Amino acid sequence: MPSLPLPSKFEELVPVDVPDAQWWRQAVVYQVYPRSFYDLDGNGLGDIRGITEKVPYLKELGIDAVWLSPFYPSELADGGYDVADYRDVAPELGTLADFDEMTAALHEAGIRVVVDIVPNHTSDQHVWFKEAVNSPKGSPARNRYIFRDSRIDEDGNEQIPSDWISMFGGPQWDQLADGQWYLHTFAPEQPDLNWDNPEVREEFEDVLAFWSDRGVDGFRIDVAHSLVKDQAVIFGPDPLPTWAEMEKLPWDGTHPVWDRDEVHDVYRGWRKVFDRYDPPRVAVAEAWVEDPQRRAKYASIEGLGQTFNFDLLRADFHAPQFKEIIDHNLELAARADSSTTWVLSNHDVIRHATRYGLPDLLEGEESVVGQKWLLDGGSLADVDVEQGNRRADATTMLLLALPGATYLYQGEELGLHEVGDIADADRQDPTFFRSPGVDIGRDGCRVPLPWVADAQGYGFGSETPHFPQPTWFADHAVDVEDRDPHSTLNLYRQALSLRKRLLTEERLTWEETGSEDVLQFVRPNGWRVIMNFSKDAVDLPDGDLLLSSRPLEDGRLPGETTAWLLDA
Ligand code: GLC
């Protein structure tokens, strides 16, 4: 929106003092998916120097930190989440020297650096796994992973150890030439590590120190709830439970595979590493744990310190649902002495501008909104684009005003939609290949960013970007949005810039609006936020208007719009 004149009260605001060690509590963290951000060397893939090149863009955007998805050497069996070497940069993305240069440039711009750590599994190209393959059964090299002999059935025949299904579809065990099987919770190229092996624990503490020594400020921990498995069950002599039996087991700390209590011992060890630095390094857990009490354990200050809350990402566009989720997560975070994290999009889910342009989940549908749309061809013609963008902008303004940290995903600041109709031949996500016809996969949110509308590859930097970009990307290109005062990009810039000054204590007070469809709260410094979920305009509360996600209509707040005001 074109900027509004700011009231003198605003200029007088003193942002809350944030000690260095607490920077993460209310930070705005921008997720970069490096291979699709900016391609400086023109090889079709985004690279580290491309991120350095775009530091001015990130600075102008006004974020506090970037989180880089994996940039390590990888065979790309899972978009880089199959790490072949935890202490290096993929050669096609750059070098460690490039990484150091990028970190220095980001720090110089006042932006912190968070990197992704993938501890549940390595790549099958990792030196450890290669060694395991070439070592005998029972060897120390195999003991770094989870190996098991065949199950012998009633007729004396050798069978796969269990009928477990991997997260990307297909069996969870793969067999080596000598007959032993290894466990992979995800793709076969991602063998699970054995976290009861002290060598594995030492290795990751060392990896954390390696990046901390390079000046990295924090870590995002991939599938943080899966590392430790029940030794007695996994390595014991008894047959493994069946998939159906496993599905019925509660996640109460005793499940053989997920969210075991012992995983927190690992993170207590990591905390000691984090605390060796000044300011202490920080971490955020990706832990898809339903039970909120158990999820909060990952945010413990003796452990990782913060955990993702994906609740809004799965919520309908429905005010009472939002309010419940907000209250609940604020309470949980406070109980763990942490702050919560608000997320609408990331590299694993359908972009939220698209989700908001689709009907809410139908009764009985369990997955995230949009799966059906993808299966039906994923055409943007079937999305209410205007509604999607409108709701997305309004929701972002709500999130940015809540106590806690907000995680943004590259491209959402351009109002980008999911590319749902990527041709089968161009797809890369293992879920697409391992669950034919059931799961289309996550490629549609990983398409290279458009920087310049009328340049080849929309200014991404390559003649042939690693995913083809649709023609409608031109409308969202950075140069186009930069010029348009009503663009999503300019809304993000304004909101983030105001937010720096408005940052206040981590509390909010709800206010009665007389309508179930309108949420309103005020922060301790008089920062008042109103979000109208309905289609009809409503009156604004008193106060000086700072920003609204859509222009007011006759002085009233239009439908599906959020406004920020300041007490006069
Ligand atoms: C996490 C990542 C996802 C990856 C998976 C396996 O969920 O976000 O992209 O496929 O872990 O590493």
Coordinates of C-alpha atoms and ligand atoms in Angstrom, one line a residue:
M1 CA 0.0 0.0 0.0
P2 CA 1.2 3.5 -0.5
S3 CA 2.7 4.6 2.8
L4 CA 0.5 6.5 5.2
P5 CA 1.8 9.5 7.0
L6 CA 3.0 8.3 10.4
P7 CA 1.5 9.8 13.6
S8 CA 4.0 11.6 15.9
K9 CA 3.2 9.0 18.5
F10 CA 4.8 6.4 16.2
E11 CA 8.0 8.4 16.0
E12 CA 8.2 8.5 19.8
L13 CA 7.9 4.7 20.2
V14 CA 10.9 3.0 21.7
P15 CA 11.2 -0.6 20.5
V16 CA 11.6 -3.1 23.3
D17 CA 15.2 -3.8 24.2
V18 CA 16.2 -7.2 22.9
P19 CA 19.4 -8.6 24.4
D20 CA 21.6 -10.2 21.8
A21 CA 21.1 -13.7 23.2
Q22 CA 17.3 -13.3 22.8
W23 CA 17.3 -12.1 19.1
W24 CA 15.4 -15.2 18.0
R25 CA 12.4 -14.7 20.2
Q26 CA 10.5 -12.3 18.0
A27 CA 12.6 -12.5 14.9
V28 CA 11.4 -12.6 11.3
V29 CA 13.2 -15.4 9.6
Y30 CA 13.2 -15.8 5.9
Q31 CA 13.7 -19.2 4.5
V32 CA 15.9 -19.5 1.5
Y33 CA 15.7 -22.7 -0.6
P34 CA 19.2 -22.1 -2.1
R35 CA 18.8 -24.0 -5.4
S36 CA 15.9 -21.8 -6.3
F37 CA 16.8 -18.4 -5.0
Y38 CA 19.3 -16.8 -7.4
D39 CA 21.7 -18.3 -9.8
L40 CA 24.8 -16.2 -10.1
D41 CA 26.9 -18.6 -12.1
G42 CA 24.2 -19.5 -14.6
N43 CA 24.3 -23.3 -14.2
G44 CA 20.6 -23.6 -13.7
L45 CA 20.8 -23.8 -9.9
G46 CA 20.7 -21.1 -7.4
D47 CA 24.0 -20.7 -5.5
I48 CA 25.6 -19.3 -2.4
R49 CA 27.1 -16.3 -4.2
G50 CA 23.6 -15.7 -5.6
I51 CA 22.4 -15.2 -2.0
T52 CA 25.3 -12.8 -1.3
E53 CA 24.4 -10.9 -4.4
K54 CA 20.8 -10.5 -3.1
V55 CA 21.8 -9.3 0.4
P56 CA 20.6 -5.7 -0.5
Y57 CA 17.2 -7.2 -1.4
L58 CA 17.0 -9.0 1.9
K59 CA 18.1 -6.0 3.8
E60 CA 15.5 -3.8 2.1
L61 CA 12.9 -6.5 2.8
G62 CA 13.6 -6.0 6.5
I63 CA 14.0 -9.5 7.8
D64 CA 16.1 -10.4 10.9
A65 CA 17.6 -13.7 9.8
V66 CA 17.8 -16.1 6.9
W67 CA 17.4 -19.9 7.3
L68 CA 19.1 -21.8 4.4
S69 CA 17.7 -25.1 3.5
P70 CA 20.5 -27.7 2.9
F71 CA 23.3 -26.5 0.6
Y72 CA 25.6 -29.4 1.4
P73 CA 26.9 -31.9 -1.2
S74 CA 24.0 -34.1 -2.1
E75 CA 22.8 -36.5 -4.8
L76 CA 19.5 -34.6 -4.6
A77 CA 17.4 -37.7 -3.8
D78 CA 15.3 -35.4 -1.6
G79 CA 16.0 -31.8 -2.6
G80 CA 19.3 -31.7 -0.5
Y81 CA 17.8 -33.3 2.6
D82 CA 20.1 -36.3 1.7
V83 CA 23.4 -34.9 2.9
A84 CA 26.6 -36.5 1.7
D85 CA 29.0 -34.2 3.7
Y86 CA 27.8 -32.1 6.6
R87 CA 30.9 -29.9 6.5
D88 CA 30.9 -28.7 3.0
V89 CA 29.0 -26.8 0.3
A90 CA 27.7 -28.6 -2.8
P91 CA 30.3 -27.8 -5.5
E92 CA 27.5 -26.8 -7.9
L93 CA 26.4 -24.2 -5.3
G94 CA 29.8 -22.9 -4.3
T95 CA 32.5 -23.3 -1.8
L96 CA 33.1 -22.8 1.9
A97 CA 34.8 -19.6 1.1
D98 CA 31.6 -18.4 -0.7
F99 CA 29.7 -19.4 2.4
D100 CA 31.9 -17.4 4.7
E101 CA 31.6 -14.4 2.3
M102 CA 27.8 -14.7 2.4
T103 CA 27.7 -15.0 6.1
A104 CA 29.9 -11.9 6.4
A105 CA 27.7 -9.9 4.0
L106 CA 24.5 -11.0 5.8
H107 CA 26.0 -10.1 9.2
E108 CA 27.1 -6.8 7.8
A109 CA 23.5 -6.1 6.8
G110 CA 22.3 -7.0 10.3
I111 CA 20.9 -10.4 9.2
R112 CA 21.6 -13.6 11.1
V113 CA 22.2 -16.9 9.6
V114 CA 20.5 -20.2 10.4
V115 CA 21.4 -23.4 8.6
D116 CA 19.5 -26.7 8.3
I117 CA 20.9 -29.7 10.1
V118 CA 19.6 -33.1 9.0
P119 CA 20.4 -35.6 11.8
N120 CA 17.9 -38.4 11.3
H121 CA 19.6 -39.8 8.2
T122 CA 22.5 -39.2 5.9
S123 CA 22.7 -39.6 2.1
D124 CA 23.6 -43.1 0.9
Q125 CA 26.5 -41.3 -0.7
H126 CA 27.9 -40.2 2.7
V127 CA 31.3 -41.8 3.5
W128 CA 29.8 -43.6 6.5
F129 CA 27.1 -45.3 4.5
K130 CA 29.5 -46.3 1.8
E131 CA 31.7 -47.8 4.5
A132 CA 28.8 -49.6 6.0
V133 CA 27.9 -51.1 2.6
N134 CA 31.4 -52.4 2.2
S135 CA 31.7 -53.7 5.8
P136 CA 30.5 -57.0 7.2
K137 CA 27.4 -57.5 9.2
G138 CA 27.8 -56.5 12.8
S139 CA 30.7 -54.2 12.0
P140 CA 31.2 -50.8 13.7
A141 CA 30.5 -49.2 10.3
R142 CA 27.1 -50.9 10.1
N143 CA 26.4 -49.9 13.7
R144 CA 26.2 -46.3 12.7
Y145 CA 23.0 -47.1 10.9
I146 CA 20.0 -49.3 11.5
F147 CA 20.6 -52.7 10.0
R148 CA 18.5 -55.8 10.5
D149 CA 18.5 -59.3 9.2
S150 CA 15.6 -60.7 7.2
R151 CA 12.6 -61.9 9.0
I152 CA 12.1 -65.7 8.6
D153 CA 8.5 -66.5 7.9
E154 CA 6.6 -69.7 9.0
D155 CA 7.8 -71.5 5.9
G156 CA 11.4 -70.7 6.6
N157 CA 11.6 -68.1 3.9
E158 CA 13.5 -64.8 4.2
Q159 CA 11.3 -61.7 4.2
I160 CA 11.6 -57.9 4.6
P161 CA 12.0 -57.2 8.4
S162 CA 8.6 -55.4 8.6
D163 CA 5.9 -54.0 6.4
W164 CA 6.5 -50.4 7.4
I165 CA 5.9 -47.7 4.8
S166 CA 8.4 -44.9 4.4
M167 CA 7.3 -41.3 4.6
F168 CA 7.6 -40.9 0.8
G169 CA 5.8 -44.2 0.1
G170 CA 7.2 -47.7 -0.6
P171 CA 8.9 -50.0 1.9
Q172 CA 10.9 -48.5 4.8
W173 CA 13.7 -51.2 4.4
D174 CA 16.1 -51.7 1.6
Q175 CA 18.4 -54.7 1.2
L176 CA 22.1 -54.9 0.6
A177 CA 23.7 -57.5 -1.6
D178 CA 24.7 -59.6 1.5
G179 CA 21.0 -59.8 2.5
Q180 CA 20.9 -57.3 5.4
W181 CA 18.3 -54.6 5.4
Y182 CA 18.7 -50.9 6.4
L183 CA 16.0 -48.7 7.7
H184 CA 15.1 -45.5 5.9
T185 CA 12.2 -43.4 7.3
F186 CA 12.3 -41.3 4.1
A187 CA 13.8 -42.3 0.6
P188 CA 16.0 -45.3 0.2
E189 CA 18.9 -42.9 -0.5
Q190 CA 18.4 -41.5 3.1
P191 CA 19.5 -44.3 5.5
D192 CA 18.5 -43.6 9.2
L193 CA 21.4 -43.1 11.6
N194 CA 21.7 -45.1 14.8
W195 CA 21.5 -42.4 17.5
D196 CA 22.4 -44.9 20.3
N197 CA 25.9 -45.0 18.8
P198 CA 28.0 -42.5 20.7
E199 CA 30.0 -41.9 17.6
V200 CA 26.9 -40.5 15.8
R201 CA 26.3 -38.2 18.8
E202 CA 29.9 -36.9 18.8
E203 CA 29.8 -36.4 15.0
F204 CA 26.8 -34.1 15.1
E205 CA 28.1 -32.1 18.1
D206 CA 31.2 -31.6 16.0
V207 CA 29.1 -30.5 13.0
L208 CA 27.3 -28.0 15.1
A209 CA 30.6 -26.6 16.3
F210 CA 31.9 -26.5 12.8
W211 CA 29.2 -24.2 11.6
S212 CA 29.1 -22.2 14.8
D213 CA 32.8 -21.6 14.5
R214 CA 32.1 -20.2 11.0
G215 CA 29.7 -17.6 12.6
V216 CA 26.4 -19.4 12.0
D217 CA 23.8 -18.0 14.5
G218 CA 21.4 -20.9 14.6
F219 CA 20.1 -24.2 13.4
R220 CA 16.9 -25.6 12.1
I221 CA 16.6 -29.2 13.0
D222 CA 15.1 -31.5 10.4
V223 CA 12.6 -34.1 11.7
A224 CA 13.8 -33.5 15.2
H225 CA 11.4 -36.0 16.7
S226 CA 12.6 -39.1 14.9
L227 CA 16.3 -39.5 15.8
V228 CA 16.2 -42.0 18.6
K229 CA 14.5 -45.4 18.1
D230 CA 13.7 -48.1 20.6
Q231 CA 16.8 -50.3 20.7
A232 CA 15.0 -53.3 22.1
V233 CA 12.5 -53.2 19.3
I234 CA 14.7 -52.2 16.4
F235 CA 17.7 -54.3 17.1
G236 CA 16.1 -57.0 19.4
P237 CA 15.4 -60.6 18.4
D238 CA 11.6 -60.3 18.3
P239 CA 9.7 -59.6 15.1
L240 CA 8.9 -56.0 14.6
P241 CA 5.3 -54.8 15.0
T242 CA 3.3 -54.6 11.9
W243 CA 2.5 -51.2 10.2
A244 CA -1.1 -51.5 11.4
E245 CA 0.1 -52.2 15.0
M246 CA 2.5 -49.3 14.8
E247 CA -0.2 -46.9 13.6
K248 CA -2.2 -47.6 16.8
L249 CA 0.7 -46.9 19.2
P250 CA 0.5 -43.7 21.2
W251 CA 3.2 -41.0 20.8
D252 CA 3.7 -40.7 24.5
G253 CA 7.4 -41.1 24.6
T254 CA 7.4 -44.9 24.3
H255 CA 6.6 -45.2 20.6
P256 CA 9.5 -47.3 19.0
V257 CA 10.2 -44.7 16.3
W258 CA 8.7 -41.3 16.9
D259 CA 9.1 -38.7 19.6
R260 CA 10.8 -40.9 22.1
D261 CA 11.7 -39.3 25.5
E262 CA 15.4 -40.2 25.0
V263 CA 15.7 -37.8 22.0
H264 CA 15.9 -35.0 24.5
D265 CA 19.2 -36.3 25.9
V266 CA 20.6 -35.7 22.4
Y267 CA 19.4 -32.1 22.5
R268 CA 20.7 -31.5 26.1
G269 CA 24.1 -32.4 24.7
W270 CA 23.6 -29.9 21.8
R271 CA 22.7 -27.2 24.2
K272 CA 26.1 -27.5 25.8
V273 CA 27.6 -26.9 22.4
F274 CA 25.3 -23.9 21.7
D275 CA 26.2 -22.4 25.1
R276 CA 29.9 -22.4 24.3
Y277 CA 29.3 -19.4 22.0
D278 CA 28.4 -15.8 22.7
P279 CA 25.6 -15.2 22.0
P280 CA 24.6 -18.8 22.4
R281 CA 23.7 -20.5 19.2
V282 CA 20.0 -21.2 18.8
A283 CA 17.9 -23.9 17.3
V284 CA 14.3 -24.5 16.1
A285 CA 12.9 -28.0 15.9
E286 CA 10.9 -29.3 13.1
A287 CA 8.8 -31.7 15.2
W288 CA 5.5 -32.7 13.7
V289 CA 4.2 -33.9 17.1
E290 CA 0.5 -33.6 17.6
D291 CA 0.4 -33.5 21.4
P292 CA 1.2 -29.9 22.2
Q293 CA 2.6 -30.8 25.6
R294 CA 5.0 -33.1 24.0
R295 CA 5.8 -30.7 21.2
A296 CA 6.7 -28.0 23.8
K297 CA 9.5 -30.3 25.1
Y298 CA 11.5 -29.5 22.0
A299 CA 11.4 -25.9 22.9
S300 CA 12.9 -26.5 26.4
I301 CA 15.7 -24.1 27.1
E302 CA 17.8 -27.1 28.2
G303 CA 17.3 -28.5 24.7
L304 CA 16.7 -26.8 21.3
G305 CA 14.9 -23.8 22.7
Q306 CA 12.2 -23.3 20.1
T307 CA 9.9 -25.5 18.0
F308 CA 7.9 -24.9 14.9
N309 CA 4.2 -24.6 15.3
F310 CA 2.5 -25.5 12.1
D311 CA -1.1 -25.1 13.3
L312 CA -2.0 -22.1 11.3
L313 CA -0.6 -23.7 8.2
R314 CA -3.2 -26.4 8.5
A315 CA -6.1 -24.1 9.8
D316 CA -9.0 -23.0 7.7
F317 CA -9.5 -19.3 7.1
H318 CA -11.7 -19.1 10.1
A319 CA -11.4 -16.5 12.9
P320 CA -12.4 -18.7 15.9
Q321 CA -9.9 -21.4 14.8
F322 CA -7.2 -18.8 14.4
K323 CA -7.8 -17.4 17.9
E324 CA -7.8 -20.8 19.5
I325 CA -4.5 -21.7 17.8
I326 CA -2.9 -18.4 18.8
D327 CA -3.9 -18.6 22.4
H328 CA -2.9 -22.2 22.7
N329 CA 0.6 -21.7 21.2
L330 CA 1.3 -18.6 23.1
E331 CA 0.5 -20.5 26.3
L332 CA 2.6 -23.5 25.4
A333 CA 5.6 -21.4 24.4
A334 CA 5.4 -19.4 27.6
R335 CA 5.2 -22.6 29.6
A336 CA 8.5 -23.7 28.0
D337 CA 9.9 -20.2 28.5
S338 CA 10.3 -20.0 24.8
S339 CA 8.5 -18.0 22.1
T340 CA 6.3 -19.6 19.4
T341 CA 6.8 -19.5 15.7
W342 CA 4.2 -18.6 13.1
V343 CA 4.5 -20.3 9.7
L344 CA 2.2 -20.2 6.6
S345 CA 4.5 -21.7 4.0
N346 CA 7.7 -23.6 3.6
H347 CA 9.4 -25.9 1.1
D348 CA 7.2 -28.8 2.1
V349 CA 3.7 -27.4 1.6
I350 CA 1.5 -25.8 -1.0
R351 CA 2.1 -22.0 -1.0
H352 CA -0.5 -20.3 1.2
A353 CA -1.6 -17.8 -1.4
T354 CA -2.9 -20.8 -3.4
R355 CA -4.3 -22.7 -0.3
Y356 CA -6.3 -19.6 0.5
G357 CA -7.7 -19.5 -3.0
L358 CA -9.1 -23.0 -2.7
P359 CA -12.1 -24.2 -0.7
D360 CA -11.4 -25.1 2.9
L361 CA -10.9 -28.8 3.7
L362 CA -14.0 -30.8 3.1
E363 CA -15.3 -32.9 6.0
G364 CA -13.3 -36.2 6.2
E365 CA -10.3 -34.8 4.3
E366 CA -7.3 -35.0 6.6
S367 CA -4.4 -33.5 4.7
V368 CA -3.4 -30.0 4.1
V369 CA -5.7 -28.0 1.8
G370 CA -4.7 -28.3 -1.9
Q371 CA -3.8 -32.0 -2.2
K372 CA -7.0 -32.6 -4.2
W373 CA -6.4 -29.6 -6.4
L374 CA -2.9 -30.9 -7.2
L375 CA -4.3 -34.3 -8.0
D376 CA -6.9 -32.7 -10.3
G377 CA -4.1 -31.1 -12.4
G378 CA -3.1 -28.1 -10.2
S379 CA -4.2 -25.5 -12.6
L380 CA -4.2 -21.9 -11.4
A381 CA -7.5 -21.5 -13.4
D382 CA -9.1 -23.5 -10.6
V383 CA -7.8 -21.1 -7.9
D384 CA -9.5 -17.9 -6.8
V385 CA -6.2 -16.0 -7.1
E386 CA -7.6 -12.7 -5.9
Q387 CA -9.1 -14.2 -2.8
G388 CA -5.9 -16.2 -2.2
N389 CA -3.7 -13.1 -2.4
R390 CA -6.0 -11.0 -0.3
R391 CA -6.3 -13.6 2.5
A392 CA -2.6 -14.2 2.3
D393 CA -1.7 -10.6 2.8
A394 CA -4.2 -10.2 5.6
T395 CA -2.9 -13.3 7.4
T396 CA 0.7 -12.2 7.1
M397 CA -0.1 -8.9 8.7
L398 CA -1.8 -10.7 11.5
L399 CA 1.2 -13.1 12.0
L400 CA 3.7 -10.3 12.0
A401 CA 1.8 -8.6 14.8
L402 CA 1.7 -11.6 17.1
P403 CA 4.2 -12.2 19.9
G404 CA 6.8 -14.7 18.8
A405 CA 8.9 -15.3 15.7
T406 CA 7.5 -15.4 12.1
Y407 CA 9.0 -17.6 9.5
L408 CA 8.6 -16.5 5.9
Y409 CA 9.3 -18.7 2.8
Q410 CA 11.1 -17.2 -0.2
G411 CA 8.6 -15.9 -2.8
E412 CA 5.7 -15.4 -0.4
E413 CA 6.7 -11.7 -0.3
L414 CA 5.9 -11.7 -4.0
G415 CA 2.5 -13.3 -3.5
L416 CA 3.7 -16.3 -5.5
H417 CA 1.4 -19.1 -6.0
E418 CA 2.1 -22.8 -6.2
V419 CA 3.1 -24.1 -9.6
G420 CA 0.7 -27.0 -9.5
D421 CA 0.9 -28.2 -13.1
I422 CA 4.6 -29.1 -13.5
A423 CA 4.9 -31.8 -16.1
D424 CA 5.7 -35.3 -14.8
A425 CA 9.0 -35.3 -16.7
D426 CA 10.1 -32.2 -14.8
R427 CA 9.3 -33.4 -11.3
Q428 CA 12.1 -34.0 -8.8
D429 CA 10.4 -34.8 -5.5
P430 CA 10.8 -38.4 -4.4
T431 CA 7.2 -38.5 -3.1
F432 CA 6.0 -38.1 -6.7
F433 CA 8.0 -41.1 -7.8
R434 CA 7.4 -43.3 -4.8
S435 CA 3.6 -42.9 -4.4
P436 CA 2.4 -42.8 -8.0
G437 CA -0.9 -41.0 -8.4
V438 CA -1.3 -40.4 -4.7
D439 CA 1.1 -37.7 -3.8
I440 CA 2.1 -35.1 -6.4
G441 CA 5.0 -33.8 -4.2
R442 CA 6.4 -30.5 -3.2
D443 CA 8.1 -29.3 -6.3
G444 CA 5.5 -26.6 -7.0
C445 CA 6.8 -24.3 -4.2
R446 CA 10.4 -24.8 -5.1
V447 CA 10.3 -23.2 -8.6
P448 CA 13.1 -20.6 -9.1
L449 CA 12.1 -17.1 -8.1
P450 CA 11.3 -14.4 -10.7
W451 CA 13.5 -11.4 -10.3
V452 CA 13.0 -9.6 -13.7
A453 CA 9.8 -9.8 -15.7
D454 CA 11.2 -9.6 -19.2
A455 CA 14.4 -11.4 -18.8
Q456 CA 15.2 -15.0 -19.6
G457 CA 14.3 -17.3 -16.7
Y458 CA 12.6 -14.2 -15.2
G459 CA 16.0 -13.0 -14.1
F460 CA 16.7 -16.1 -12.0
G461 CA 20.1 -16.1 -13.7
S462 CA 20.0 -19.2 -15.9
E463 CA 18.9 -19.9 -19.4
T464 CA 17.3 -23.1 -18.2
P465 CA 16.4 -23.0 -14.6
H466 CA 16.3 -26.4 -12.9
F467 CA 12.5 -26.2 -12.8
P468 CA 10.6 -24.5 -15.7
Q469 CA 8.8 -21.3 -14.6
P470 CA 5.2 -20.6 -15.7
T471 CA 4.5 -17.4 -17.7
W472 CA 2.5 -15.9 -14.9
F473 CA 5.7 -15.6 -12.9
A474 CA 6.3 -12.4 -14.8
D475 CA 3.4 -10.7 -12.9
H476 CA 5.2 -11.4 -9.6
A477 CA 8.7 -10.5 -10.6
V478 CA 10.6 -8.4 -8.1
D479 CA 11.1 -5.5 -10.6
V480 CA 7.3 -5.4 -11.3
E481 CA 6.4 -5.5 -7.6
D482 CA 9.0 -3.1 -6.7
R483 CA 7.4 -0.4 -8.9
D484 CA 3.9 -1.1 -7.8
P485 CA 3.0 0.6 -4.5
H486 CA 0.1 -1.9 -4.0
S487 CA 2.2 -5.0 -4.5
T488 CA 2.6 -7.7 -1.9
L489 CA 6.4 -7.0 -1.8
N490 CA 5.8 -3.4 -0.8
L491 CA 3.3 -4.5 1.8
Y492 CA 5.9 -6.9 3.3
R493 CA 8.5 -4.1 3.3
Q494 CA 6.3 -1.6 5.0
A495 CA 5.0 -4.1 7.5
L496 CA 8.5 -5.3 8.4
S497 CA 9.8 -1.8 8.7
L498 CA 7.0 -0.7 11.0
R499 CA 7.3 -3.8 13.0
K500 CA 10.9 -3.0 14.0
R501 CA 9.7 0.1 15.7
L502 CA 6.5 -1.5 17.1
L503 CA 8.3 -4.5 18.6
T504 CA 7.1 -4.8 22.2
E505 CA 6.7 -7.2 25.1
E506 CA 5.5 -10.7 24.2
R507 CA 1.9 -10.2 25.2
L508 CA -1.4 -9.4 23.7
T509 CA -4.9 -8.6 25.0
W510 CA -7.9 -9.6 22.9
E511 CA -10.7 -7.1 22.5
E512 CA -14.3 -7.8 21.9
T513 CA -15.5 -7.0 18.3
G514 CA -19.1 -8.1 18.5
S515 CA -18.4 -10.4 15.5
E516 CA -17.2 -13.9 15.4
D517 CA -15.5 -13.1 12.1
V518 CA -13.4 -10.2 13.4
L519 CA -10.3 -10.7 15.6
Q520 CA -8.8 -7.7 17.4
F521 CA -6.1 -7.4 19.9
V522 CA -3.7 -4.8 21.4
R523 CA -0.1 -5.2 22.3
P524 CA 1.3 -3.5 25.4
N525 CA 2.5 -0.4 23.6
G526 CA -0.9 0.4 22.1
W527 CA -0.3 -1.4 18.8
R528 CA -3.8 -2.5 17.8
V529 CA -4.5 -5.1 15.2
I530 CA -7.8 -6.0 13.6
M531 CA -8.3 -8.7 11.1
N532 CA -11.6 -9.1 9.3
F533 CA -12.2 -12.7 8.1
S534 CA -15.6 -11.9 6.7
K535 CA -16.4 -10.7 3.2
D536 CA -18.0 -7.5 4.4
A537 CA -16.5 -4.2 5.5
V538 CA -16.4 -3.4 9.2
D539 CA -15.7 -0.3 11.2
L540 CA -12.2 0.3 12.4
P541 CA -11.4 0.8 16.1
D542 CA -10.1 4.1 17.3
G543 CA -6.5 5.0 16.8
D544 CA -4.1 6.1 14.0
L545 CA -4.0 3.8 11.1
L546 CA -0.5 2.7 10.3
L547 CA -1.0 0.1 7.6
S548 CA -3.8 -2.1 6.1
S549 CA -3.4 -5.1 3.8
R550 CA -5.9 -3.5 1.4
P551 CA -7.0 0.1 1.0
L552 CA -9.9 1.2 3.3
E553 CA -13.4 1.5 1.7
D554 CA -15.1 4.7 2.8
G555 CA -13.0 4.7 6.0
R556 CA -14.0 1.1 6.8
L557 CA -12.0 -2.1 6.9
P558 CA -12.9 -4.1 3.8
G559 CA -13.5 -7.9 3.9
E560 CA -10.5 -10.2 4.4
T561 CA -8.2 -7.4 5.4
T562 CA -6.0 -6.6 8.4
A563 CA -5.1 -3.2 9.7
W564 CA -2.5 -2.0 12.2
L565 CA -3.3 1.0 14.3
L566 CA -1.6 2.9 17.1
D567 CA -3.4 4.3 20.1
A568 CA -3.8 8.0 19.7
Ligands
GLC1 C1 11.8 -32.6 6.6 C2 12.1 -31.6 5.5 C3 11.7 -32.3 4.2 C4 12.5 -33.5 4.0 C5 12.3 -34.4 5.2 C6 13.4 -35.5 5.2 O1 10.5 -32.8 6.8 O2 11.5 -30.4 5.7 O3 11.9 -31.4 3.1 O4 12.0 -34.2 2.9 O5 12.5 -33.7 6.4 O6 14.7 -35.0 5.5

